[in-house]
mmCIF file with all atom_site columns, C-alpha atoms in Angstrom:
data_model
loop_
_atom_site.group_PDB
_atom_site.id
_atom_site.type_symbol
_atom_site.label_atom_id
_atom_site.label_alt_id
_atom_site.label_comp_id
_atom_site.label_asym_id
_atom_site.label_entity_id
_atom_site.label_seq_id
_atom_site.pdbx_PDB_ins_code
_atom_site.Cartn_x
_atom_site.Cartn_y
_atom_site.Cartn_z
_atom_site.occupancy
_atom_site.B_iso_or_equiv
_atom_site.pdbx_formal_charge
_atom_site.auth_seq_id
_atom_site.auth_comp_id
_atom_site.auth_asym_id
_atom_site.auth_atom_id
_atom_site.pdbx_PDB_model_num
ATOM 1  C CA . UNK A 1 1  ? 0.000  0.000  0.000  1.00 0.00 ? 1  UNK A CA 1
ATOM 2  C CA . UNK A 1 2  ? 1.236  3.530  -0.783 1.00 0.00 ? 2  UNK A CA 1
ATOM 3  C CA . UNK A 1 3  ? 0.846  6.538  1.494  1.00 0.00 ? 3  UNK A CA 1
ATOM 4  C CA . UNK A 1 4  ? 0.988  10.234 0.569  1.00 0.00 ? 4  UNK A CA 1
ATOM 5  C CA . UNK A 1 5  ? 3.249  12.173 2.943  1.00 0.00 ? 5  UNK A CA 1
ATOM 6  C CA . UNK A 1 6  ? 2.875  15.970 2.871  1.00 0.00 ? 6  UNK A CA 1
ATOM 7  C CA . UNK A 1 7  ? 5.826  17.925 4.246  1.00 0.00 ? 7  UNK A CA 1
ATOM 8  C CA . UNK A 1 8  ? 7.035  21.507 4.361  1.00 0.00 ? 8  UNK A CA 1
ATOM 9  C CA . UNK A 1 9  ? 10.534 22.147 3.039  1.00 0.00 ? 9  UNK A CA 1
ATOM 10 C CA . UNK A 1 10 ? 12.644 25.232 3.691  1.00 0.00 ? 10 UNK A CA 1
ATOM 11 C CA . UNK A 1 11 ? 12.473 27.002 0.328  1.00 0.00 ? 11 UNK A CA 1
ATOM 12 C CA . UNK A 1 12 ? 14.531 30.107 1.147  1.00 0.00 ? 12 UNK A CA 1
ATOM 13 C CA . UNK A 1 13 ? 15.941 31.938 4.139  1.00 0.00 ? 13 UNK A CA 1
ATOM 14 C CA . UNK A 1 14 ? 13.701 34.741 5.385  1.00 0.00 ? 14 UNK A CA 1
ATOM 15 C CA . UNK A 1 15 ? 14.884 38.313 5.539  1.00 0.00 ? 15 UNK A CA 1
ATOM 16 C CA . UNK A 1 16 ? 12.951 39.755 8.469  1.00 0.00 ? 16 UNK A CA 1
ATOM 17 C CA . UNK A 1 17 ? 9.548  38.182 9.057  1.00 0.00 ? 17 UNK A CA 1
ATOM 18 C CA . UNK A 1 18 ? 9.086  34.850 7.234  1.00 0.00 ? 18 UNK A CA 1
ATOM 19 C CA . UNK A 1 19 ? 6.607  34.924 4.351  1.00 0.00 ? 19 UNK A CA 1
ATOM 20 C CA . UNK A 1 20 ? 4.695  32.130 2.624  1.00 0.00 ? 20 UNK A CA 1
ATOM 21 C CA . UNK A 1 21 ? 7.360  31.604 -0.050 1.00 0.00 ? 21 UNK A CA 1
ATOM 22 C CA . UNK A 1 22 ? 9.952  30.639 2.595  1.00 0.00 ? 22 UNK A CA 1
ATOM 23 C CA . UNK A 1 23 ? 8.417  27.150 2.543  1.00 0.00 ? 23 UNK A CA 1
ATOM 24 C CA . UNK A 1 24 ? 7.392  24.739 -0.166 1.00 0.00 ? 24 UNK A CA 1
ATOM 25 C CA . UNK A 1 25 ? 4.707  22.100 0.370  1.00 0.00 ? 25 UNK A CA 1
ATOM 26 C CA . UNK A 1 26 ? 6.035  18.811 -0.969 1.00 0.00 ? 26 UNK A CA 1
ATOM 27 C CA . UNK A 1 27 ? 4.286  15.500 -1.540 1.00 0.00 ? 27 UNK A CA 1
ATOM 28 C CA . UNK A 1 28 ? 6.228  12.281 -1.078 1.00 0.00 ? 28 UNK A CA 1
ATOM 29 C CA . UNK A 1 29 ? 4.923  8.764  -1.714 1.00 0.00 ? 29 UNK A CA 1
ATOM 30 C CA . UNK A 1 30 ? 5.811  6.238  0.976  1.00 0.00 ? 30 UNK A CA 1
ATOM 31 C CA . UNK A 1 31 ? 5.557  2.648  -0.193 1.00 0.00 ? 31 UNK A CA 1
ATOM 32 C CA . UNK A 1 32 ? 5.047  -0.398 1.975  1.00 0.00 ? 32 UNK A CA 1
ATOM 33 C CA . UNK A 1 33 ? 6.483  -0.226 5.463  1.00 0.00 ? 33 UNK A CA 1
ATOM 34 C CA . UNK A 1 34 ? 9.411  -2.467 6.322  1.00 0.00 ? 34 UNK A CA 1
ATOM 35 C CA . UNK A 1 35 ? 9.606  -4.835 9.263  1.00 0.00 ? 35 UNK A CA 1
ATOM 36 C CA . UNK A 1 36 ? 9.710  -2.841 12.511 1.00 0.00 ? 36 UNK A CA 1
ATOM 37 C CA . UNK A 1 37 ? 8.519  0.443  10.924 1.00 0.00 ? 37 UNK A CA 1
ATOM 38 C CA . UNK A 1 38 ? 5.336  2.267  11.922 1.00 0.00 ? 38 UNK A CA 1
ATOM 39 C CA . UNK A 1 39 ? 3.329  5.009  10.241 1.00 0.00 ? 39 UNK A CA 1
ATOM 40 C CA . UNK A 1 40 ? 2.149  7.868  12.449 1.00 0.00 ? 40 UNK A CA 1
ATOM 41 C CA . UNK A 1 41 ? -0.469 10.436 11.456 1.00 0.00 ? 41 UNK A CA 1
ATOM 42 C CA . UNK A 1 42 ? 0.257  13.958 12.698 1.00 0.00 ? 42 UNK A CA 1
ATOM 43 C CA . UNK A 1 43 ? -2.852 15.747 13.902 1.00 0.00 ? 43 UNK A CA 1
ATOM 44 C CA . UNK A 1 44 ? -1.338 18.791 15.636 1.00 0.00 ? 44 UNK A CA 1
ATOM 45 C CA . UNK A 1 45 ? 1.801  20.834 15.047 1.00 0.00 ? 45 UNK A CA 1
ATOM 46 C CA . UNK A 1 46 ? 3.517  23.203 17.422 1.00 0.00 ? 46 UNK A CA 1
ATOM 47 C CA . UNK A 1 47 ? 5.122  26.318 15.947 1.00 0.00 ? 47 UNK A CA 1
ATOM 48 C CA . UNK A 1 48 ? 7.978  27.322 18.233 1.00 0.00 ? 48 UNK A CA 1
ATOM 49 C CA . UNK A 1 49 ? 10.626 30.102 18.251 1.00 0.00 ? 49 UNK A CA 1
ATOM 50 C CA . UNK A 1 50 ? 13.224 27.329 17.893 1.00 0.00 ? 50 UNK A CA 1
ATOM 51 C CA . UNK A 1 51 ? 12.019 26.766 14.324 1.00 0.00 ? 51 UNK A CA 1
ATOM 52 C CA . UNK A 1 52 ? 12.746 30.371 13.333 1.00 0.00 ? 52 UNK A CA 1
ATOM 53 C CA . UNK A 1 53 ? 16.341 29.996 14.502 1.00 0.00 ? 53 UNK A CA 1
ATOM 54 C CA . UNK A 1 54 ? 16.732 26.878 12.330 1.00 0.00 ? 54 UNK A CA 1
ATOM 55 C CA . UNK A 1 55 ? 15.811 28.972 9.274  1.00 0.00 ? 55 UNK A CA 1
ATOM 56 C CA . UNK A 1 56 ? 18.768 31.354 9.764  1.00 0.00 ? 56 UNK A CA 1
ATOM 57 C CA . UNK A 1 57 ? 22.163 30.620 8.229  1.00 0.00 ? 57 UNK A CA 1
ATOM 58 C CA . UNK A 1 58 ? 24.308 31.684 11.148 1.00 0.00 ? 58 UNK A CA 1
ATOM 59 C CA . UNK A 1 59 ? 25.801 30.464 14.371 1.00 0.00 ? 59 UNK A CA 1
ATOM 60 C CA . UNK A 1 60 ? 23.227 29.336 16.873 1.00 0.00 ? 60 UNK A CA 1
ATOM 61 C CA . UNK A 1 61 ? 22.757 26.730 19.562 1.00 0.00 ? 61 UNK A CA 1
ATOM 62 C CA . UNK A 1 62 ? 21.303 24.464 16.864 1.00 0.00 ? 62 UNK A CA 1
ATOM 63 C CA . UNK A 1 63 ? 22.603 23.832 13.330 1.00 0.00 ? 63 UNK A CA 1
ATOM 64 C CA . UNK A 1 64 ? 20.650 25.628 10.574 1.00 0.00 ? 64 UNK A CA 1
ATOM 65 C CA . UNK A 1 65 ? 18.464 23.773 8.108  1.00 0.00 ? 65 UNK A CA 1
ATOM 66 C CA . UNK A 1 66 ? 19.741 23.495 4.565  1.00 0.00 ? 66 UNK A CA 1
ATOM 67 C CA . UNK A 1 67 ? 17.562 24.812 1.750  1.00 0.00 ? 67 UNK A CA 1
ATOM 68 C CA . UNK A 1 68 ? 15.305 21.936 0.659  1.00 0.00 ? 68 UNK A CA 1
ATOM 69 C CA . UNK A 1 69 ? 15.350 20.163 4.033  1.00 0.00 ? 69 UNK A CA 1
ATOM 70 C CA . UNK A 1 70 ? 12.172 19.237 5.884  1.00 0.00 ? 70 UNK A CA 1
ATOM 71 C CA . UNK A 1 71 ? 11.080 21.868 8.410  1.00 0.00 ? 71 UNK A CA 1
ATOM 72 C CA . UNK A 1 72 ? 11.515 20.346 11.859 1.00 0.00 ? 72 UNK A CA 1
ATOM 73 C CA . UNK A 1 73 ? 9.688  21.244 15.023 1.00 0.00 ? 73 UNK A CA 1
#
């Protein structure tokens, strides 16, 4: 069975306040799960200040995301 996984990717680094084009919604097909894997449906997301720091390309307490990487929370 195939599953459609929607994910937000960092599309560009914001200058000032982030705008909609800083992210790209991406669809990924996940095929059959392997032995020991589970599929979890996300129902709620938390938007935290930590995420904004990950979007910057500078020194921080956490490494920055690369352009095209999945937005983490």
